[in-house]
Coordinates of C-alpha atoms in Angstrom, one line a residue:
M1 CA 6.9 -1.3 9.6
L2 CA 8.8 -4.3 8.1
L3 CA 6.0 -6.5 9.5
V4 CA 3.4 -4.3 7.9
Q5 CA 5.0 -4.8 4.4
F6 CA 4.9 -8.6 4.8
V7 CA 1.2 -8.3 5.7
Y8 CA 0.6 -6.1 2.7
A9 CA 2.3 -8.5 0.4
G10 CA -0.1 -11.2 1.6
M11 CA -3.0 -8.8 1.0
A12 CA -2.1 -8.5 -2.7
L13 CA -1.8 -12.2 -3.1
F14 CA -5.0 -13.2 -1.2
S15 CA -7.2 -10.5 -2.7
K16 CA -6.0 -11.2 -6.2
A17 CA -6.9 -14.9 -5.7
A18 CA -10.4 -14.1 -4.4
I19 CA -11.2 -11.6 -7.2
A20 CA -9.7 -14.0 -9.9
R21 CA -12.1 -16.7 -8.6
G22 CA -15.0 -14.3 -9.5
M23 CA -15.7 -12.5 -6.2
N24 CA -17.1 -9.0 -6.8
S25 CA -14.5 -6.4 -5.7
F26 CA -17.1 -4.1 -4.1
V27 CA -18.5 -6.9 -2.1
F28 CA -15.0 -7.9 -1.1
V29 CA -14.4 -4.5 0.4
V30 CA -17.6 -4.6 2.4
Y31 CA -16.8 -8.0 4.0
R32 CA -13.2 -6.9 4.6
Q33 CA -14.2 -3.9 6.5
A34 CA -16.9 -5.8 8.4
F35 CA -14.3 -8.4 9.6
A36 CA -12.0 -5.5 10.6
S37 CA -14.8 -3.7 12.5
A38 CA -15.9 -6.9 14.3
S39 CA -12.3 -7.6 15.4
L40 CA -11.4 -4.1 16.5
V41 CA -14.4 -2.7 18.2
P42 CA -14.3 -5.0 21.3
L43 CA -10.6 -4.5 21.7
A44 CA -10.9 -0.7 21.4
F45 CA -13.7 -0.7 23.9
F46 CA -11.8 -2.6 26.6
L47 CA -8.2 -1.5 26.0
E48 CA -8.7 2.2 25.5
R49 CA -11.5 3.1 28.0
K50 CA -9.1 5.5 29.9
E51 CA -7.7 7.1 26.7
A52 CA -11.0 7.9 25.1
V53 CA -11.9 11.6 24.7
P54 CA -15.4 13.0 23.9
L55 CA -16.2 13.0 20.2
S56 CA -17.6 16.3 18.9
Y57 CA -19.8 16.3 15.8
G58 CA -17.1 18.2 13.9
L59 CA -14.4 15.6 14.7
L60 CA -16.8 12.8 13.9
F61 CA -17.5 14.4 10.5
K62 CA -13.7 14.7 9.9
I63 CA -13.2 11.0 10.6
F64 CA -16.1 10.2 8.3
L65 CA -14.5 12.2 5.4
V66 CA -11.1 10.7 6.0
S67 CA -12.6 7.2 6.0
L68 CA -14.4 8.0 2.7
C69 CA -11.4 9.3 0.9
G70 CA -8.5 7.3 2.3
V71 CA -10.2 4.0 3.0
T72 CA -13.4 3.5 1.1
L73 CA -12.5 5.1 -2.2
S74 CA -8.9 3.9 -2.0
L75 CA -9.8 0.2 -1.4
N76 CA -12.5 0.1 -4.0
L77 CA -10.2 1.6 -6.7
Y78 CA -7.4 -0.8 -5.6
Y79 CA -9.6 -3.9 -6.1
I80 CA -11.0 -2.6 -9.4
A81 CA -7.4 -2.1 -10.6
I82 CA -6.1 -5.5 -9.4
N83 CA -8.7 -7.1 -11.6
Y84 CA -6.7 -5.8 -14.6
T85 CA -3.3 -6.5 -13.3
T86 CA -1.2 -9.1 -11.3
A87 CA -0.5 -9.1 -7.6
T88 CA 3.2 -8.1 -8.3
F89 CA 2.1 -5.2 -10.5
A90 CA -0.3 -4.0 -7.7
A91 CA 2.6 -4.1 -5.2
A92 CA 4.9 -2.3 -7.7
T93 CA 2.6 0.7 -8.2
T94 CA 2.5 1.2 -4.4
N95 CA 6.1 2.6 -4.8
T96 CA 4.4 5.9 -5.7
I97 CA 3.1 6.2 -2.2
P98 CA 6.4 7.6 -0.6
A99 CA 6.7 10.2 -3.3
I100 CA 3.0 11.3 -3.2
T101 CA 3.0 11.3 0.6
F102 CA 6.1 13.4 0.6
A103 CA 4.6 15.9 -1.9
M104 CA 1.4 16.2 0.1
A105 CA 3.2 16.5 3.4
A106 CA 5.5 19.2 1.9
L107 CA 2.5 21.2 0.6
L108 CA 0.9 21.0 4.0
R109 CA 4.2 22.0 5.7
M110 CA 4.4 18.7 7.6
E111 CA 7.7 17.9 5.9
S112 CA 10.5 20.3 5.2
I113 CA 12.4 20.8 1.9
S114 CA 15.8 22.4 2.0
I115 CA 17.5 22.5 -1.4
K116 CA 20.6 23.9 0.2
H117 CA 21.3 20.5 1.9
V118 CA 22.0 17.1 0.3
H119 CA 19.1 15.3 2.0
G120 CA 16.7 18.1 0.8
I121 CA 17.8 17.7 -2.9
A122 CA 17.7 13.9 -2.5
K123 CA 14.1 14.0 -1.4
V124 CA 13.0 15.7 -4.6
V125 CA 15.3 13.7 -6.9
G126 CA 14.3 10.5 -5.1
S127 CA 10.6 11.2 -5.6
V128 CA 11.1 11.6 -9.3
V129 CA 13.2 8.4 -9.5
G130 CA 10.6 6.5 -7.5
V131 CA 7.7 7.5 -9.8
S132 CA 9.9 6.8 -12.9
G133 CA 10.6 3.3 -11.6
V134 CA 6.9 2.6 -11.4
L135 CA 6.5 3.8 -15.0
V136 CA 9.3 1.4 -16.0
I137 CA 7.5 -1.5 -14.3
A138 CA 4.2 -0.5 -16.0
F139 CA 5.5 -0.3 -19.5
V140 CA 8.7 -2.4 -19.7
K141 CA 8.6 -6.2 -19.3
G142 CA 11.8 -7.6 -20.7
P143 CA 12.6 -11.4 -21.1
A144 CA 11.2 -13.9 -18.6
I145 CA 13.4 -15.2 -15.8
K146 CA 13.9 -18.8 -17.0
F147 CA 15.0 -20.4 -13.7
M148 CA 11.8 -19.1 -12.0
N149 CA 9.5 -20.1 -15.0
W150 CA 8.8 -23.6 -13.7
H151 CA 5.4 -24.1 -15.4
P152 CA 5.0 -27.5 -17.1
A153 CA 5.5 -27.3 -20.9
N154 CA 2.0 -28.3 -21.7
D155 CA 0.7 -25.5 -19.6
H156 CA 2.9 -22.9 -21.3
D157 CA 0.5 -21.8 -24.0
Q158 CA -2.5 -21.6 -21.7
I159 CA -0.5 -19.4 -19.2
Q160 CA 0.7 -17.2 -22.1
D161 CA -2.8 -16.7 -23.4
S162 CA -4.0 -15.9 -19.9
S163 CA -1.2 -13.4 -19.4
K164 CA -2.2 -11.7 -22.7
T165 CA -5.8 -11.6 -21.6
C166 CA -5.4 -10.1 -18.1
C167 CA -2.1 -8.2 -18.6
S168 CA -2.3 -6.7 -22.1
R169 CA -0.8 -3.3 -22.6
E170 CA -4.2 -1.5 -22.6
L171 CA -5.3 -3.2 -19.4
R172 CA -2.0 -2.6 -17.7
I173 CA -2.3 1.1 -18.4
K174 CA -5.8 1.2 -17.2
G175 CA -4.9 -0.8 -14.1
C176 CA -1.9 1.4 -13.5
L177 CA -3.9 4.6 -13.6
L178 CA -6.5 3.2 -11.3
M179 CA -3.9 1.9 -8.9
I180 CA -2.1 5.3 -8.8
S181 CA -5.4 7.0 -8.0
A182 CA -5.9 4.5 -5.2
N183 CA -2.4 5.2 -3.9
T184 CA -2.9 8.9 -4.1
L185 CA -6.0 8.6 -1.9
W186 CA -4.1 6.3 0.5
S187 CA -1.2 8.9 0.7
L188 CA -3.8 11.5 1.6
W189 CA -5.1 9.2 4.3
L190 CA -1.6 8.9 5.8
V191 CA -1.1 12.7 5.8
L192 CA -4.5 13.4 7.3
Q193 CA -4.0 11.1 10.2
V194 CA -1.5 13.6 11.8
P195 CA -4.0 16.3 12.7
I196 CA -6.7 13.8 13.7
I197 CA -4.5 11.9 16.0
K198 CA -3.7 15.2 17.9
Q199 CA -7.5 15.7 18.4
Y200 CA -8.3 12.0 19.1
P201 CA -5.2 10.2 20.6
A202 CA -7.1 6.9 21.2
K203 CA -5.5 5.2 18.2
L204 CA -7.4 1.9 18.4
R205 CA -10.7 3.6 18.7
L206 CA -9.8 5.9 15.8
T207 CA -9.0 2.9 13.7
S208 CA -12.3 1.2 14.7
L209 CA -14.3 4.3 13.8
Q210 CA -12.7 4.5 10.4
C211 CA -13.3 0.8 9.7
M212 CA -17.0 1.1 10.7
F213 CA -17.5 4.2 8.6
S214 CA -15.8 2.6 5.7
C215 CA -17.9 -0.6 6.0
I216 CA -21.1 1.4 5.9
Q217 CA -19.9 3.6 3.0
S218 CA -18.7 0.5 1.0
A219 CA -22.0 -1.3 1.7
F220 CA -24.1 1.5 0.1
W221 CA -21.7 1.6 -2.8
A222 CA -21.8 -2.2 -3.3
I223 CA -25.6 -2.5 -3.0
A224 CA -26.0 0.2 -5.6
V225 CA -23.8 -1.6 -8.2
E226 CA -24.3 -5.3 -7.2
R227 CA -27.8 -6.5 -6.5
N228 CA -27.4 -10.2 -7.3
P229 CA -27.8 -12.1 -4.0
S230 CA -25.5 -14.9 -5.1
S231 CA -22.6 -12.4 -5.3
W232 CA -22.9 -11.8 -1.5
K233 CA -22.6 -15.4 -0.5
L234 CA -19.5 -16.6 1.4
G235 CA -18.6 -20.2 1.7
W236 CA -15.8 -22.1 3.5
D237 CA -13.3 -21.4 0.7
A238 CA -10.5 -19.1 -0.4
N239 CA -12.8 -16.1 -0.6
L240 CA -13.6 -16.4 3.1
L241 CA -9.9 -16.8 4.0
S242 CA -9.1 -13.7 1.8
V243 CA -11.6 -11.4 3.3
A244 CA -10.8 -12.6 6.9
Y245 CA -7.1 -12.1 6.3
C246 CA -7.5 -8.7 4.7
G247 CA -10.1 -7.6 7.3
I248 CA -8.6 -8.8 10.6
I249 CA -4.9 -8.8 9.8
V250 CA -4.5 -6.1 7.2
T251 CA -7.1 -3.6 8.1
G252 CA -7.4 -4.3 11.7
I253 CA -3.8 -4.8 12.9
T254 CA -1.7 -2.9 10.3
Y255 CA -3.9 0.2 10.2
W256 CA -3.4 0.5 14.0
L257 CA 0.3 -0.1 13.6
Q258 CA 0.6 2.6 10.9
I259 CA -1.3 5.1 13.0
W260 CA 1.1 4.4 15.8
A261 CA 4.1 4.8 13.5
I262 CA 2.7 8.1 12.1
E263 CA 2.4 9.5 15.6
K264 CA 6.0 8.5 16.3
K265 CA 7.8 9.2 13.1
G266 CA 5.4 11.0 10.7
P267 CA 3.5 10.0 7.5
V268 CA 6.5 10.1 5.2
F269 CA 8.6 7.8 7.3
T270 CA 5.7 5.4 7.5
S271 CA 5.3 5.3 3.7
M272 CA 9.0 4.9 2.9
F273 CA 8.9 1.1 3.7
T274 CA 6.4 0.4 1.0
P275 CA 8.9 -0.8 -1.7
L276 CA 9.7 -3.9 0.5
A277 CA 6.2 -5.3 -0.3
L278 CA 7.1 -5.5 -4.0
I279 CA 9.9 -8.1 -3.8
I280 CA 8.0 -10.2 -1.3
T281 CA 4.9 -10.2 -3.5
A282 CA 6.9 -11.0 -6.6
I283 CA 8.6 -14.0 -5.2
C284 CA 5.4 -15.4 -3.6
S285 CA 3.4 -14.8 -6.8
A286 CA 6.0 -16.8 -8.8
F287 CA 5.8 -19.8 -6.5
L288 CA 2.2 -19.7 -5.3
W289 CA 0.3 -18.4 -8.3
K290 CA 2.7 -19.4 -11.1
E291 CA 3.2 -15.7 -12.2
T292 CA 6.0 -15.3 -14.7
L293 CA 8.6 -12.8 -13.6
D294 CA 10.7 -10.8 -16.1
W295 CA 14.1 -9.2 -15.9
G296 CA 12.8 -5.6 -16.6
R297 CA 10.5 -5.4 -13.6
S298 CA 12.8 -7.5 -11.4
N299 CA 15.8 -5.3 -11.8
T300 CA 13.6 -2.2 -11.1
S301 CA 12.2 -4.0 -8.0
L302 CA 15.7 -4.8 -6.7
F303 CA 16.6 -1.2 -7.2
F304 CA 13.8 -0.2 -4.9
I305 CA 14.7 -2.7 -2.3
E306 CA 18.3 -1.7 -2.3
T307 CA 17.3 1.8 -1.2
T308 CA 15.9 0.6 2.1
S309 CA 18.7 -1.7 3.2
F310 CA 21.0 0.7 4.9
P311 CA 20.7 1.9 8.5
N312 CA 20.3 5.4 9.8
K313 CA 23.7 5.1 11.5
L314 CA 25.5 5.7 8.2
V315 CA 24.1 9.3 8.0
K316 CA 24.7 10.0 11.6
D317 CA 28.3 8.8 11.8
N318 CA 29.7 9.5 8.4
P319 CA 27.9 12.3 6.5
A320 CA 30.9 12.9 4.3
Y321 CA 30.7 9.4 2.9
L322 CA 27.1 9.9 2.1
H323 CA 27.8 13.1 0.2
H324 CA 30.8 12.1 -1.8
H325 CA 30.1 8.4 -2.6
L326 CA 26.4 7.4 -2.2
Y327 CA 24.6 10.5 -3.6
P328 CA 25.9 10.1 -7.2
L329 CA 25.0 6.4 -7.2
N330 CA 21.5 6.1 -5.9
P331 CA 19.3 9.2 -5.5
L332 CA 16.3 7.2 -4.2
F333 CA 18.5 5.8 -1.4
I334 CA 19.5 9.3 -0.5
F335 CA 15.8 10.3 -0.6
L336 CA 15.1 7.7 2.1
I337 CA 18.2 8.5 4.1
G338 CA 17.3 12.2 3.9
L339 CA 13.9 11.5 5.4
Q340 CA 15.6 9.5 8.2
S341 CA 18.2 12.2 8.8
D342 CA 15.5 14.8 9.5
H343 CA 14.3 12.6 12.4
I344 CA 17.9 12.0 13.5
D345 CA 18.6 15.7 13.7

């Protein structure tokens, strides 16, 4: 799952670059899913011939609906939102995914909540803290980090004006709401994989089917809203690199890895690594795309990352230390440890 977060950090950077260059977001999703389908279908056909089970019409319809909600709608909302925000902001709002996934899993009784135990309380408190942190990132900027603000002096005014244009308060709020909607649909996708995997255990074929359905759905959507032929042209440039990376690496490989992780550890465990993508994206954005970082968001980001840095062994070997020392200091850390301790038990 650590590898997945590095890949997702690259997705935010590459996709923001392509859309900033003028590529239509709906067309981007179509090409992304087309690349994913083209890379996955041959592998699924040859590698999972023995694991394939017959597909009933009912199961096929379920996969179609899951693809529509969790992939097609989620991706299109994400790329609409990223047009109003920065790559770092997009990565920051994904920190709502663990809390939303936990809430959905709890409602569907896939995840237990025991308020009589420390880890049960920590899950609830940590969810609130996680969402609160995203709100801080959305509305609080703080002073710029000077040692990472390495733009030339003559470019400062231009960068500042650009920042005001694409990241004004109103656009940040709009982008935040759209991004949270996309993350909610993505959380639903994570949760709904559990019953579908039980019915269709061929994970690579399942991923391929969802990519193909999503490609078809996105194509109908894109054709309806974008009928200019020039918007569909791909050249040998950053746009092609972006859709190829997002399609083959992100959609193709990481979707399969996540489905495998969901089968092994559950949807909440899979989503809890999401905060790592934030700090990776923030650092890369500062050096690659000259994005100005600020102390308000950076401190909040470091808080998120801190919560994922301790091993499961701490809970297993020394629960008393967890209860008396760590719980009062960092409820989000306890939330993540609580999720892990359920699997340890």
